[in-house]
mmCIF file of C-alpha atoms and ligand atoms in Angstrom:
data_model
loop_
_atom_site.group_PDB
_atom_site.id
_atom_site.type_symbol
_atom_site.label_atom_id
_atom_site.label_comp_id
_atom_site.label_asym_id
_atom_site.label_seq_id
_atom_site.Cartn_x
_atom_site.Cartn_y
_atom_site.Cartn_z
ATOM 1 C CA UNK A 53 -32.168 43.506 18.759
ATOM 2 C CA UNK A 54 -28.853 42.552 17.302
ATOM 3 C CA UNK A 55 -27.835 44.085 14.102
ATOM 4 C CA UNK A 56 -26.583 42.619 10.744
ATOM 5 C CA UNK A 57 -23.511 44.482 11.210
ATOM 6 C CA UNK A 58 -23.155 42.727 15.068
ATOM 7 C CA UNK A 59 -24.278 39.195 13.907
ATOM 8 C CA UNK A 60 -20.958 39.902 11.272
ATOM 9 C CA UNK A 61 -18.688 40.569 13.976
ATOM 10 C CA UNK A 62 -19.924 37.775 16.415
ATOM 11 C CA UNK A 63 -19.590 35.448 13.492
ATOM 12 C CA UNK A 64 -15.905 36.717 13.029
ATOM 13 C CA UNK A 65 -15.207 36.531 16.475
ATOM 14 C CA UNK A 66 -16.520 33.152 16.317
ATOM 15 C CA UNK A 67 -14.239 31.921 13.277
ATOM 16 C CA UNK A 68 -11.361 33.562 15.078
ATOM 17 C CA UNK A 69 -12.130 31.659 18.256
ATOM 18 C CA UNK A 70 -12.584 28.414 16.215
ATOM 19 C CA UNK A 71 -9.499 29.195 15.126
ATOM 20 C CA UNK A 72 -11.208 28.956 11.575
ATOM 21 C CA UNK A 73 -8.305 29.802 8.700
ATOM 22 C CA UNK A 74 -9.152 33.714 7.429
ATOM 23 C CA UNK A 75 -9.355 34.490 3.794
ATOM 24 C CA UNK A 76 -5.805 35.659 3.434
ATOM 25 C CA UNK A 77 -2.810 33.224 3.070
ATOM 26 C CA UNK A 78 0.004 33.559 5.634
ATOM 27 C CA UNK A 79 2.637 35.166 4.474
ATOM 28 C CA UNK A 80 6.022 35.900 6.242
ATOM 29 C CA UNK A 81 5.946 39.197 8.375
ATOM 30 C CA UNK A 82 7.957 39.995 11.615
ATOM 31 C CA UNK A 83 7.529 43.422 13.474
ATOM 32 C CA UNK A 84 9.099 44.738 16.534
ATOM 33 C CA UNK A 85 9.746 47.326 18.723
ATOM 34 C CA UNK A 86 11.354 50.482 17.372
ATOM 35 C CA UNK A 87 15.195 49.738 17.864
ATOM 36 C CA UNK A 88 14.445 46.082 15.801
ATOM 37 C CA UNK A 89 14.926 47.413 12.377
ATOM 38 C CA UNK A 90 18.143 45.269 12.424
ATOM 39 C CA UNK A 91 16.487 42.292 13.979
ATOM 40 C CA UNK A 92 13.090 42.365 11.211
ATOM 41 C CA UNK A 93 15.971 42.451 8.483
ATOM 42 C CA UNK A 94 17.601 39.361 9.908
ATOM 43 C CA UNK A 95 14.545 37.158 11.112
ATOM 44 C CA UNK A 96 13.215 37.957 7.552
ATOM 45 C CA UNK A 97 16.191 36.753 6.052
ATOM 46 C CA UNK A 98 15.930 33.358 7.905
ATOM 47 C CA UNK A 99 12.207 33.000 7.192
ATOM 48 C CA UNK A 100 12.660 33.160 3.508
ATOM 49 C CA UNK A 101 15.120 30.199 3.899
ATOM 50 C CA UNK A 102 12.486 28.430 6.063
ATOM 51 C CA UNK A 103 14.148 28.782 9.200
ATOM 52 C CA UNK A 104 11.773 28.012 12.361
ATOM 53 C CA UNK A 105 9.945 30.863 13.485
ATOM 54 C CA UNK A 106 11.668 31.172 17.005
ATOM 55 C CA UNK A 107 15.106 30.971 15.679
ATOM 56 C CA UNK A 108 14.448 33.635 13.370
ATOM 57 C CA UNK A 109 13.132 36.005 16.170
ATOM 58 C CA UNK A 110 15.925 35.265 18.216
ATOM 59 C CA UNK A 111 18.966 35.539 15.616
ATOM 60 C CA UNK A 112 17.304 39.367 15.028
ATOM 61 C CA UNK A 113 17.228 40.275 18.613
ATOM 62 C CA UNK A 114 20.789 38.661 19.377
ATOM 63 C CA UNK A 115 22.087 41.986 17.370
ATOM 64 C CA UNK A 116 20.516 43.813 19.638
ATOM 65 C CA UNK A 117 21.359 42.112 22.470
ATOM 66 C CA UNK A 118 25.423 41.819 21.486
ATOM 67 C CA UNK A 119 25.335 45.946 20.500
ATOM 68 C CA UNK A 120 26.992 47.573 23.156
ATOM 69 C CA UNK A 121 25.451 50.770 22.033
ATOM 70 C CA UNK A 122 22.143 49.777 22.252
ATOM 71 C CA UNK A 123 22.238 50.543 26.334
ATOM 72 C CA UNK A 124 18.475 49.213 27.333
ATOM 73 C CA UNK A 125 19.475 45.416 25.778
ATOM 74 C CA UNK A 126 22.007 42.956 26.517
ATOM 75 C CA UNK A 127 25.661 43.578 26.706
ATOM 76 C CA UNK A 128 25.928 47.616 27.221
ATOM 77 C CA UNK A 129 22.910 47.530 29.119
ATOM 78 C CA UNK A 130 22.338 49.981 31.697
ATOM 79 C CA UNK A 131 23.137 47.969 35.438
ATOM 80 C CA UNK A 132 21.173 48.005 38.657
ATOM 81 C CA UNK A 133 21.832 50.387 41.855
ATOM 82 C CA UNK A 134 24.594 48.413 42.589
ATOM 83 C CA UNK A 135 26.486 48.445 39.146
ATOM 84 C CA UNK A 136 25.639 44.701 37.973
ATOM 85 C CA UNK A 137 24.011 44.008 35.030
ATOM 86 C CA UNK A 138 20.669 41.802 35.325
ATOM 87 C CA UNK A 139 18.510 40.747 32.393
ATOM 88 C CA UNK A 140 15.257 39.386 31.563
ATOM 89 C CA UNK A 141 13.889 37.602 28.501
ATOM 90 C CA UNK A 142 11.249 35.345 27.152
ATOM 91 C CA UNK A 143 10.279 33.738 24.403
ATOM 92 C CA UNK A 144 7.048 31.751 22.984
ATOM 93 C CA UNK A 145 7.043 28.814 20.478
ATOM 94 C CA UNK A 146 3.856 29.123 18.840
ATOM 95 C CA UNK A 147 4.077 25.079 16.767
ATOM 96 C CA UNK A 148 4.918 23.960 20.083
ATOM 97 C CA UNK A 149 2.556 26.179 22.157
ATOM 98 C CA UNK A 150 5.946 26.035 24.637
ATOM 99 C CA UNK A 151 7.638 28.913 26.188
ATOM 100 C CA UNK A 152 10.770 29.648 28.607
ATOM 101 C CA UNK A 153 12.165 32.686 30.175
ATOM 102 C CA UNK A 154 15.091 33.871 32.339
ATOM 103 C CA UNK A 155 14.670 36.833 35.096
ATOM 104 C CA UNK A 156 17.054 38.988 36.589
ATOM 105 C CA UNK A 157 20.273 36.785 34.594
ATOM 106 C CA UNK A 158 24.040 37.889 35.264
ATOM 107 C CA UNK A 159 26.875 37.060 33.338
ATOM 108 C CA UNK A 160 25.128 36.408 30.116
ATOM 109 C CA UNK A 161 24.933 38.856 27.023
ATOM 110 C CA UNK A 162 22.372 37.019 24.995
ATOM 111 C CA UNK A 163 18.969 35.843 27.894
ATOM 112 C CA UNK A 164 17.110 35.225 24.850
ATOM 113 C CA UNK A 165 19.117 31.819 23.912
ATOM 114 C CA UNK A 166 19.458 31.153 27.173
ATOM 115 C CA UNK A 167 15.000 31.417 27.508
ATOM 116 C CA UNK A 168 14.937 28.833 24.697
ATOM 117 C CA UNK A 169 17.249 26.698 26.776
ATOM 118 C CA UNK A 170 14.702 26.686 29.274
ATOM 119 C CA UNK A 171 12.353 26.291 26.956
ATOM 120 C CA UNK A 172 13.909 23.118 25.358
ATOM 121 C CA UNK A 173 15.847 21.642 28.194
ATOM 122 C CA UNK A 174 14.032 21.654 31.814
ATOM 123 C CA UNK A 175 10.438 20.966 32.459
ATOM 124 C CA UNK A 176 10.340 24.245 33.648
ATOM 125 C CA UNK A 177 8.939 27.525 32.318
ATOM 126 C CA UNK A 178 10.979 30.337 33.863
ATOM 127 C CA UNK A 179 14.520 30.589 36.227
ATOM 128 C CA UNK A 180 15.852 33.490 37.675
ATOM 129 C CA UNK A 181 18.799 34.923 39.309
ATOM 130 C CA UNK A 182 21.879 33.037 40.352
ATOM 131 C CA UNK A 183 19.542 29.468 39.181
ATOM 132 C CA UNK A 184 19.297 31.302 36.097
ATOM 133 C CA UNK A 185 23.003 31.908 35.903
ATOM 134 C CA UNK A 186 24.555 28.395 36.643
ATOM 135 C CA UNK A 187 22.080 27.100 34.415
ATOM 136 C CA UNK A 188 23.237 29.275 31.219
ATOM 137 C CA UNK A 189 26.750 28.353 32.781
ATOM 138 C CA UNK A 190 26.024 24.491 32.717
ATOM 139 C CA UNK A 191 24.843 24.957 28.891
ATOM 140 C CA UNK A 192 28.580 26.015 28.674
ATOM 141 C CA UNK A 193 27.953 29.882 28.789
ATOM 142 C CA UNK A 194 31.025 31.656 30.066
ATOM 143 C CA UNK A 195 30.437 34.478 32.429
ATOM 144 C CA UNK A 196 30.510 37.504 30.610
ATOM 145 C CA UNK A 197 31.363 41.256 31.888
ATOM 146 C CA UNK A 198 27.946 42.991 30.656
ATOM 147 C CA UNK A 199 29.012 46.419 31.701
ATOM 148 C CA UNK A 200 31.035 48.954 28.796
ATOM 149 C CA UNK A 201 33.033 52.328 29.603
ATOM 150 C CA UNK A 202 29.991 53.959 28.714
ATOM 151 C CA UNK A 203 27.066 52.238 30.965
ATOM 152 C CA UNK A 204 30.106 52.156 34.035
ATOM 153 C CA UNK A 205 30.466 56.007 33.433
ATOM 154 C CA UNK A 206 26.625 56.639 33.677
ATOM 155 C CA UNK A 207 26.205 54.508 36.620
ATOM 156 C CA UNK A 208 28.907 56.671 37.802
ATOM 157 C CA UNK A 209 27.080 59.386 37.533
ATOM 158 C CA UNK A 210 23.973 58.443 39.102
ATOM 159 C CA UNK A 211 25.828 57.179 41.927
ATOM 160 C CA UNK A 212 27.803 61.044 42.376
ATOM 161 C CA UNK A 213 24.353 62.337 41.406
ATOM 162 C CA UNK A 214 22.454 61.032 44.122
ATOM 163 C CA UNK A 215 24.502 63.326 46.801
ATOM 164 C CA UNK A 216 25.349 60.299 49.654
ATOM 165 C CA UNK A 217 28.710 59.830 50.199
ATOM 166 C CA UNK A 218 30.306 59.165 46.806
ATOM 167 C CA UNK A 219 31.513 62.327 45.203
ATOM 168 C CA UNK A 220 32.914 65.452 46.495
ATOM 169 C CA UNK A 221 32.346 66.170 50.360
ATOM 170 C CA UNK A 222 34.394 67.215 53.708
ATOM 171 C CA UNK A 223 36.690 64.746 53.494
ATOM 172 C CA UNK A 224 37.380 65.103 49.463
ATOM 173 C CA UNK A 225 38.702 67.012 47.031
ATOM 174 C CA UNK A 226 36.223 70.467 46.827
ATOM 175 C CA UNK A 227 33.571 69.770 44.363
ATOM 176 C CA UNK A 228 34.602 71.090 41.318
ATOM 177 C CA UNK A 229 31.549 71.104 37.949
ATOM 178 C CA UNK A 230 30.626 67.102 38.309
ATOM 179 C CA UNK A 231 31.329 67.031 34.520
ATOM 180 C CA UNK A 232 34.705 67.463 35.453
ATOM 181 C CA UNK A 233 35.095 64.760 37.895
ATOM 182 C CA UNK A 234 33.792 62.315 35.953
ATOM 183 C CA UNK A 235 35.846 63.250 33.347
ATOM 184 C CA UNK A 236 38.881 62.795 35.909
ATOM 185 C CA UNK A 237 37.935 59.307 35.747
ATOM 186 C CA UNK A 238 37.117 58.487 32.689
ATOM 187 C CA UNK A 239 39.296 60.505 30.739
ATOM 188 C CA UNK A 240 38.981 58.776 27.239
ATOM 189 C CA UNK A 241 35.430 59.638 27.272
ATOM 190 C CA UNK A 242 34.304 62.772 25.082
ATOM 191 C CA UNK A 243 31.988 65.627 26.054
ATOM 192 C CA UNK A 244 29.063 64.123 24.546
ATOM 193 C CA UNK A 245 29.028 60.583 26.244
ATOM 194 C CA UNK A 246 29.643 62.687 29.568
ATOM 195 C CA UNK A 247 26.798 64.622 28.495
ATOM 196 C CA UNK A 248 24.808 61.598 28.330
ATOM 197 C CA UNK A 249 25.638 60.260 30.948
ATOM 198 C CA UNK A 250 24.302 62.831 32.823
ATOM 199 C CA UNK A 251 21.013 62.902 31.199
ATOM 200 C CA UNK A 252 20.700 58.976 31.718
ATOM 201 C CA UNK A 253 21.583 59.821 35.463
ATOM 202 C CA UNK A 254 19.029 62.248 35.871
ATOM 203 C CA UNK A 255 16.305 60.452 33.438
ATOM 204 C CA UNK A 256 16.668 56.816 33.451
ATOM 205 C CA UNK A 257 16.418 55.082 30.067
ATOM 206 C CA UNK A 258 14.327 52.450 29.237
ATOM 207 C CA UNK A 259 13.954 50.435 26.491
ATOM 208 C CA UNK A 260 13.511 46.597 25.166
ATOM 209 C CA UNK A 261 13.177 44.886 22.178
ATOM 210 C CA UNK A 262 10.442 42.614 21.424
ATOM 211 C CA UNK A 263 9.987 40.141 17.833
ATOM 212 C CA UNK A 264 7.151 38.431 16.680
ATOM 213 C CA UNK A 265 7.151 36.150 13.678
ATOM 214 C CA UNK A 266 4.525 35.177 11.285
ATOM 215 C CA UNK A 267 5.682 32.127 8.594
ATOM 216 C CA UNK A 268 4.019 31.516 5.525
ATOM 217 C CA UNK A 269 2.885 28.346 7.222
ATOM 218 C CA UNK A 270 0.882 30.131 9.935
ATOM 219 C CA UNK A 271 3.839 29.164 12.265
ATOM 220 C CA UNK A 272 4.423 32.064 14.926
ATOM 221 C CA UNK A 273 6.866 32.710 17.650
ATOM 222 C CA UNK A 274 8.228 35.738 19.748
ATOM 223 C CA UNK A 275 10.830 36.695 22.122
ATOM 224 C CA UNK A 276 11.012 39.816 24.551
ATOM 225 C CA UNK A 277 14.933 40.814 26.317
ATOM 226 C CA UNK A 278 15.728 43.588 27.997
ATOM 227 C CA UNK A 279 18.411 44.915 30.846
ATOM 228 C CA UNK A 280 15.183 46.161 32.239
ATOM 229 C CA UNK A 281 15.129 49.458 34.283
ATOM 230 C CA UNK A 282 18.492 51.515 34.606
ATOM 231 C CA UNK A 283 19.372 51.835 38.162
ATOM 232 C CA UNK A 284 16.654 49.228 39.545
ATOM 233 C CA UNK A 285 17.128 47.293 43.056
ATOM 234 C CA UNK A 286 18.404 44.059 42.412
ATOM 235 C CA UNK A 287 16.233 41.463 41.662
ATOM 236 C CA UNK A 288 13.652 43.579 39.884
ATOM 237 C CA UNK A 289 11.864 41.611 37.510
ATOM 238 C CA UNK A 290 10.225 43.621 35.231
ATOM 239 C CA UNK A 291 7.396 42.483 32.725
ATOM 240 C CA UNK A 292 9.516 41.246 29.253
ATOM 241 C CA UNK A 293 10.236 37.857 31.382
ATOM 242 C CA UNK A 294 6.256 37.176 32.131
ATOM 243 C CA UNK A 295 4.653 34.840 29.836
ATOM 244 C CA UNK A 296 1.246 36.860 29.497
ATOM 245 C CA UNK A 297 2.628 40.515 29.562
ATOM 246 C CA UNK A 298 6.341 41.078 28.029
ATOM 247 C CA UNK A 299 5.179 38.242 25.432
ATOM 248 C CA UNK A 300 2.113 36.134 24.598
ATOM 249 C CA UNK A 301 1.827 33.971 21.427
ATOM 250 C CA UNK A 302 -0.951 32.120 20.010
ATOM 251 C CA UNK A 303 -0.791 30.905 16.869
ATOM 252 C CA UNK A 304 -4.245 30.515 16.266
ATOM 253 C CA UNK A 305 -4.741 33.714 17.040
ATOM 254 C CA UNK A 306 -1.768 36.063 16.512
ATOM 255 C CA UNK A 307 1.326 37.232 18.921
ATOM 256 C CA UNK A 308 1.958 40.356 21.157
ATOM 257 C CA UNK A 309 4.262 42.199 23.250
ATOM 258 C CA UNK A 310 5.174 45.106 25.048
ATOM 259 C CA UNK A 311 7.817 47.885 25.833
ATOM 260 C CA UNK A 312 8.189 50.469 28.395
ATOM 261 C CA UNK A 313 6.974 50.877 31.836
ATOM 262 C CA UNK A 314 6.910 47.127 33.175
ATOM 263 C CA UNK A 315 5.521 47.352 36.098
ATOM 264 C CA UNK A 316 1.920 49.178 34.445
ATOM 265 C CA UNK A 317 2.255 45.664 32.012
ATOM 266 C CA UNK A 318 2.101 43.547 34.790
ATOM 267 C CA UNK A 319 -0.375 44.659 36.354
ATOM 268 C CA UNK A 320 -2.747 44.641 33.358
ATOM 269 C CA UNK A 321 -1.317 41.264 31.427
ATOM 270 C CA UNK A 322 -0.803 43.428 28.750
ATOM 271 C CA UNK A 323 0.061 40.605 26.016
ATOM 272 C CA UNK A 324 -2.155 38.572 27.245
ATOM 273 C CA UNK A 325 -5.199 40.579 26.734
ATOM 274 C CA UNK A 326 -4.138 41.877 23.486
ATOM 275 C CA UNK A 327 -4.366 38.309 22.159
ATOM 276 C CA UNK A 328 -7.730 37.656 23.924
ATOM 277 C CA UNK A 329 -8.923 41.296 22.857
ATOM 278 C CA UNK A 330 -8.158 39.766 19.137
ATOM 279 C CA UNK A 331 -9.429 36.269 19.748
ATOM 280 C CA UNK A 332 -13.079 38.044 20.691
ATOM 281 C CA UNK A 333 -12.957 39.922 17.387
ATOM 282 C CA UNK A 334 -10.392 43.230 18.124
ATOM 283 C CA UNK A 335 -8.736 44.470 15.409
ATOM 284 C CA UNK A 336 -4.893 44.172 16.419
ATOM 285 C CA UNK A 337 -4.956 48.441 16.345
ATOM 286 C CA UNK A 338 -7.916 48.328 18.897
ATOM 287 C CA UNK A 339 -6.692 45.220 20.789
ATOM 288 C CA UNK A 340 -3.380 47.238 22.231
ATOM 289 C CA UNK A 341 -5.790 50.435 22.323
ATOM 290 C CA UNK A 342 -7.370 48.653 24.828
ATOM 291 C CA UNK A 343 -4.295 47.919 26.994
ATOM 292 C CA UNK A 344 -3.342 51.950 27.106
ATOM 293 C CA UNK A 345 -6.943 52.211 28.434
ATOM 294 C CA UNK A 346 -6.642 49.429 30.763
ATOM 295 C CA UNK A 347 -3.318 51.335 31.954
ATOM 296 C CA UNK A 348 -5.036 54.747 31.813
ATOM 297 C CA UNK A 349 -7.494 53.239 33.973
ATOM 298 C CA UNK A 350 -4.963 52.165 36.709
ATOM 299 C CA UNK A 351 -4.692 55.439 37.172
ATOM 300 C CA UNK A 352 -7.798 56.728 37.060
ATOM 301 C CA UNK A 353 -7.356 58.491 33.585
ATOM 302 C CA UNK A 354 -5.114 61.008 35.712
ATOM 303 C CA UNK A 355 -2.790 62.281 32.990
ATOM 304 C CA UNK A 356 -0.790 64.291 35.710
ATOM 305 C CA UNK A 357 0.113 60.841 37.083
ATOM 306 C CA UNK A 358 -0.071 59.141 33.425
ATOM 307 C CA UNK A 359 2.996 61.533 32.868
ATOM 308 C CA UNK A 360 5.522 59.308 34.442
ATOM 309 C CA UNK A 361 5.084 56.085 32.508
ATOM 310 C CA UNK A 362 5.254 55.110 29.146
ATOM 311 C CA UNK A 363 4.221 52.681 27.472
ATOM 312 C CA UNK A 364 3.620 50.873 24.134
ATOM 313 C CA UNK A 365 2.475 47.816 22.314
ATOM 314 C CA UNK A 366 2.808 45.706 19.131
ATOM 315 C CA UNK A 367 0.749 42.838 18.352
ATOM 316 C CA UNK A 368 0.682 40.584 15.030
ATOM 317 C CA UNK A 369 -2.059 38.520 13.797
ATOM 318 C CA UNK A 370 -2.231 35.398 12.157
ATOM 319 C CA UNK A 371 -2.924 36.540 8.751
ATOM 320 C CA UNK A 372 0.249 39.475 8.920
ATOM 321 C CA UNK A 373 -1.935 42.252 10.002
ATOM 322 C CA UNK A 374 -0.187 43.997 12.402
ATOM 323 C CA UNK A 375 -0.571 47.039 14.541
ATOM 324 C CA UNK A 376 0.800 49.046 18.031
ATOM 325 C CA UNK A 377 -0.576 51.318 20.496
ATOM 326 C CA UNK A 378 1.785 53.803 22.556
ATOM 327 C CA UNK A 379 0.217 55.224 25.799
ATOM 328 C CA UNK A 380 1.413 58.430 24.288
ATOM 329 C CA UNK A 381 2.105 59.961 21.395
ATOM 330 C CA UNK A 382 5.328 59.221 19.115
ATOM 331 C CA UNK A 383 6.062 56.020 19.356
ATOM 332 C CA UNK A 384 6.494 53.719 16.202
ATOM 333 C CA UNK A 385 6.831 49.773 15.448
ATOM 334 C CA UNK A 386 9.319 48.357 13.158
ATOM 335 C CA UNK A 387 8.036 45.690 10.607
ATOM 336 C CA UNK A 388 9.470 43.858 7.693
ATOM 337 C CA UNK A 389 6.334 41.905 5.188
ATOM 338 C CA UNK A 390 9.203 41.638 2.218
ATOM 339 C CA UNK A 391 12.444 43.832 0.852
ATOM 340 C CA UNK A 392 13.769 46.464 3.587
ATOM 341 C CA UNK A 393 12.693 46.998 7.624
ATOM 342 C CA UNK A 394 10.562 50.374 7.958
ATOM 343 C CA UNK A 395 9.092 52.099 10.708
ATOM 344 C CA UNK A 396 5.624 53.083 11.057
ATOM 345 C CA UNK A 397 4.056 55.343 13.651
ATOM 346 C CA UNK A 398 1.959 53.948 16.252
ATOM 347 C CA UNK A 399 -1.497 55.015 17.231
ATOM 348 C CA UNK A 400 -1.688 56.596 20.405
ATOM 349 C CA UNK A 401 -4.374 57.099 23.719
ATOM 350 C CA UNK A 402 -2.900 60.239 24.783
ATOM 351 C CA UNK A 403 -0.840 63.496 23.836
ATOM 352 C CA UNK A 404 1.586 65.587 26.243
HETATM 353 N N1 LIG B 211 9.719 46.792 29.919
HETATM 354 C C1 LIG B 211 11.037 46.908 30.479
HETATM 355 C C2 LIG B 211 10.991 46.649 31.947
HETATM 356 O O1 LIG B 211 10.123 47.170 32.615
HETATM 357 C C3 LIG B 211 11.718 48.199 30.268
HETATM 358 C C4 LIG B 211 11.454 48.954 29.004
HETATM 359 O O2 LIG B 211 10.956 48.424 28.043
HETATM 360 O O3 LIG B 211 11.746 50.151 28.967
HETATM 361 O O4 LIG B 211 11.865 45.975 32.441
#
């Protein structure tokens, strides 16, 4: 027999599908991943001068994107094996319902403008690689050098860390501490970005921001960019690019996206089903619950194996409530609903 308290949540479920209006005006919120403090300030700014909910999202995360200290985003991003410096983005126009995105991009600091290009100029949804390249060129891009002193000097690294032929050997100089050779050749760099550089040799950092963007209109867009995975094969595409996992928006519903571990995303849609996981009634807290299960369950729950990858999400619904998930513990989601960016702490499925 269903219960008064199910009939309630099937009839919510129902006025969500309908895409029904909810009892709370729309009010101007944008969240994002942890490293978008900066971009919440600046797509908040533009909101409150009615600025279109896409540009907004994308303004925010060009500052991360231009930061050459940010190393997981943009310019200063951490290359492929080979030393190049490949990007992906996407973004979603929720008036519109249109989207574009840009895969495995060289040459170009900012893949998020050059997504909207897409977007706006081709009656296409997504190019990658060289295409994606001389198209941002033909919009009068100018090939850019994406690598810094810093990411060069980590690749470095990896490359003498890996033990093949670059590096000390029979025919070179005896190995002396590999903190001292690199700091043979890069002798402007200080002990603590060699230092670094070994630990993003060894450990490969990830990271990625995504933006979504409520108006007080119920207009909502989003945008996901990353340099993807540090050391990667070239050509990876990892999930910020894929309509469906890096990003989903639907305005009637709300907008989502992810961070971390791309591969795991792709294989469970992870955007996607956060929005559908809403649109059936989820709260946005249990909606990206659900896609750390979903992940869990890829691996059979195995936390040995769950070790390796992390993982979170951030989703926003249409009426500003927002919420996150991380696979494991610690994670947090930036958000700005009015006055300064904050961070909050993200829910989690599992602790180390
Ligand atoms: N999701 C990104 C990718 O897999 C990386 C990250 O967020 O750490 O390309």
């Amino acid at each position: 027999m269903i219960s008064r308290r199910d009939l309630f949540s099937t009839g919510a479920a129902l006025a969500v599908a309908a895409g029904q209006a909810r009892a709370a005006a729309p009010k101007n919120v944008v969240i994002a991943s942890a490293n978008g403090l900066r971009a919440c300030q600046r797509a908040m700014e533009l909101l409150n001068k009615g600025t279109d909910t896409l540009d907004a999202v994308i303004a925010g995360v060009n500052i991360v994107e231009e930061d050459p200290e940010d190393n997981s985003v943009g310019y200063g991003g951490l290359p492929n094996e080979e030393g190049v410096v490949e990007l992906d983005a996407s973004v979603m126009h929720g008036p519109s319902r249109s989207c574009g995105s840009v895969a495995a991009i060289r040459g170009c600091k900012t893949p998020s403008k050059i997504a909207k290009l897409v977007m706006e100029q081709t009656d296409h949804c997504m190019l990658v690689g060289d295409g994606a390249g001389r198209f941002a060129r033909a919009c009068g891009f100018p090939e850019e050098d994406l690598m810094t002193e810093k990411t060069r000097l980590a690749w470095f690294a990896w490359k003498q860390s890996l033990h093949t032929f670059w590096g000390p050997g029979i025919d070179a100089p005896p190995a002396k501490k590999n903190a001292l050779e690199l700091k043979r050749l890069f002798p402007h760099a200080d002990d603590d970005t060699i230092a670094w550089a070994q630990e993003v040799a060894a450990r490969p950092l990830t990271g990625t921001i995504n933006c979504v963007a409520l108006n007080t209109k119920g207009e909502m867009s989003g945008v996901t960019t990353t340099s993807g995975m540090a050391w990667k094969i070239p050509g990876r595409v990892g999930d910020s690019p894929i309509i469906g996992a890096g990003l989903y928006v639907d305005q009637e519903v709300g907008g989502a996206g992810s961070t971390g571990r791309g591969e795991e995303n792709i294989r469970i849609c992870g955007a996607h089903t956060i929005i559908e996981n809403m649109r059936h009634g989820m709260s946005p807290k249990d909606a990206c619950l659900d896609a750390c299960k979903r992940v869990a369950r890829n691996f059979d729950n195995d936390k040995d194996r769950l070790t390796k990858v992390d993982i979170n999400f951030y989703a926003l619904r249409n009426d500003g409530v927002f919420a996150g998930a991380g696979l494991w513990k610690g994670a947090s989601i930036a958000v700005n609903d009015g006055g300064l960016s904050r961070l909050e702490k993200l829910p989690w499925l599992l602790e180390r």
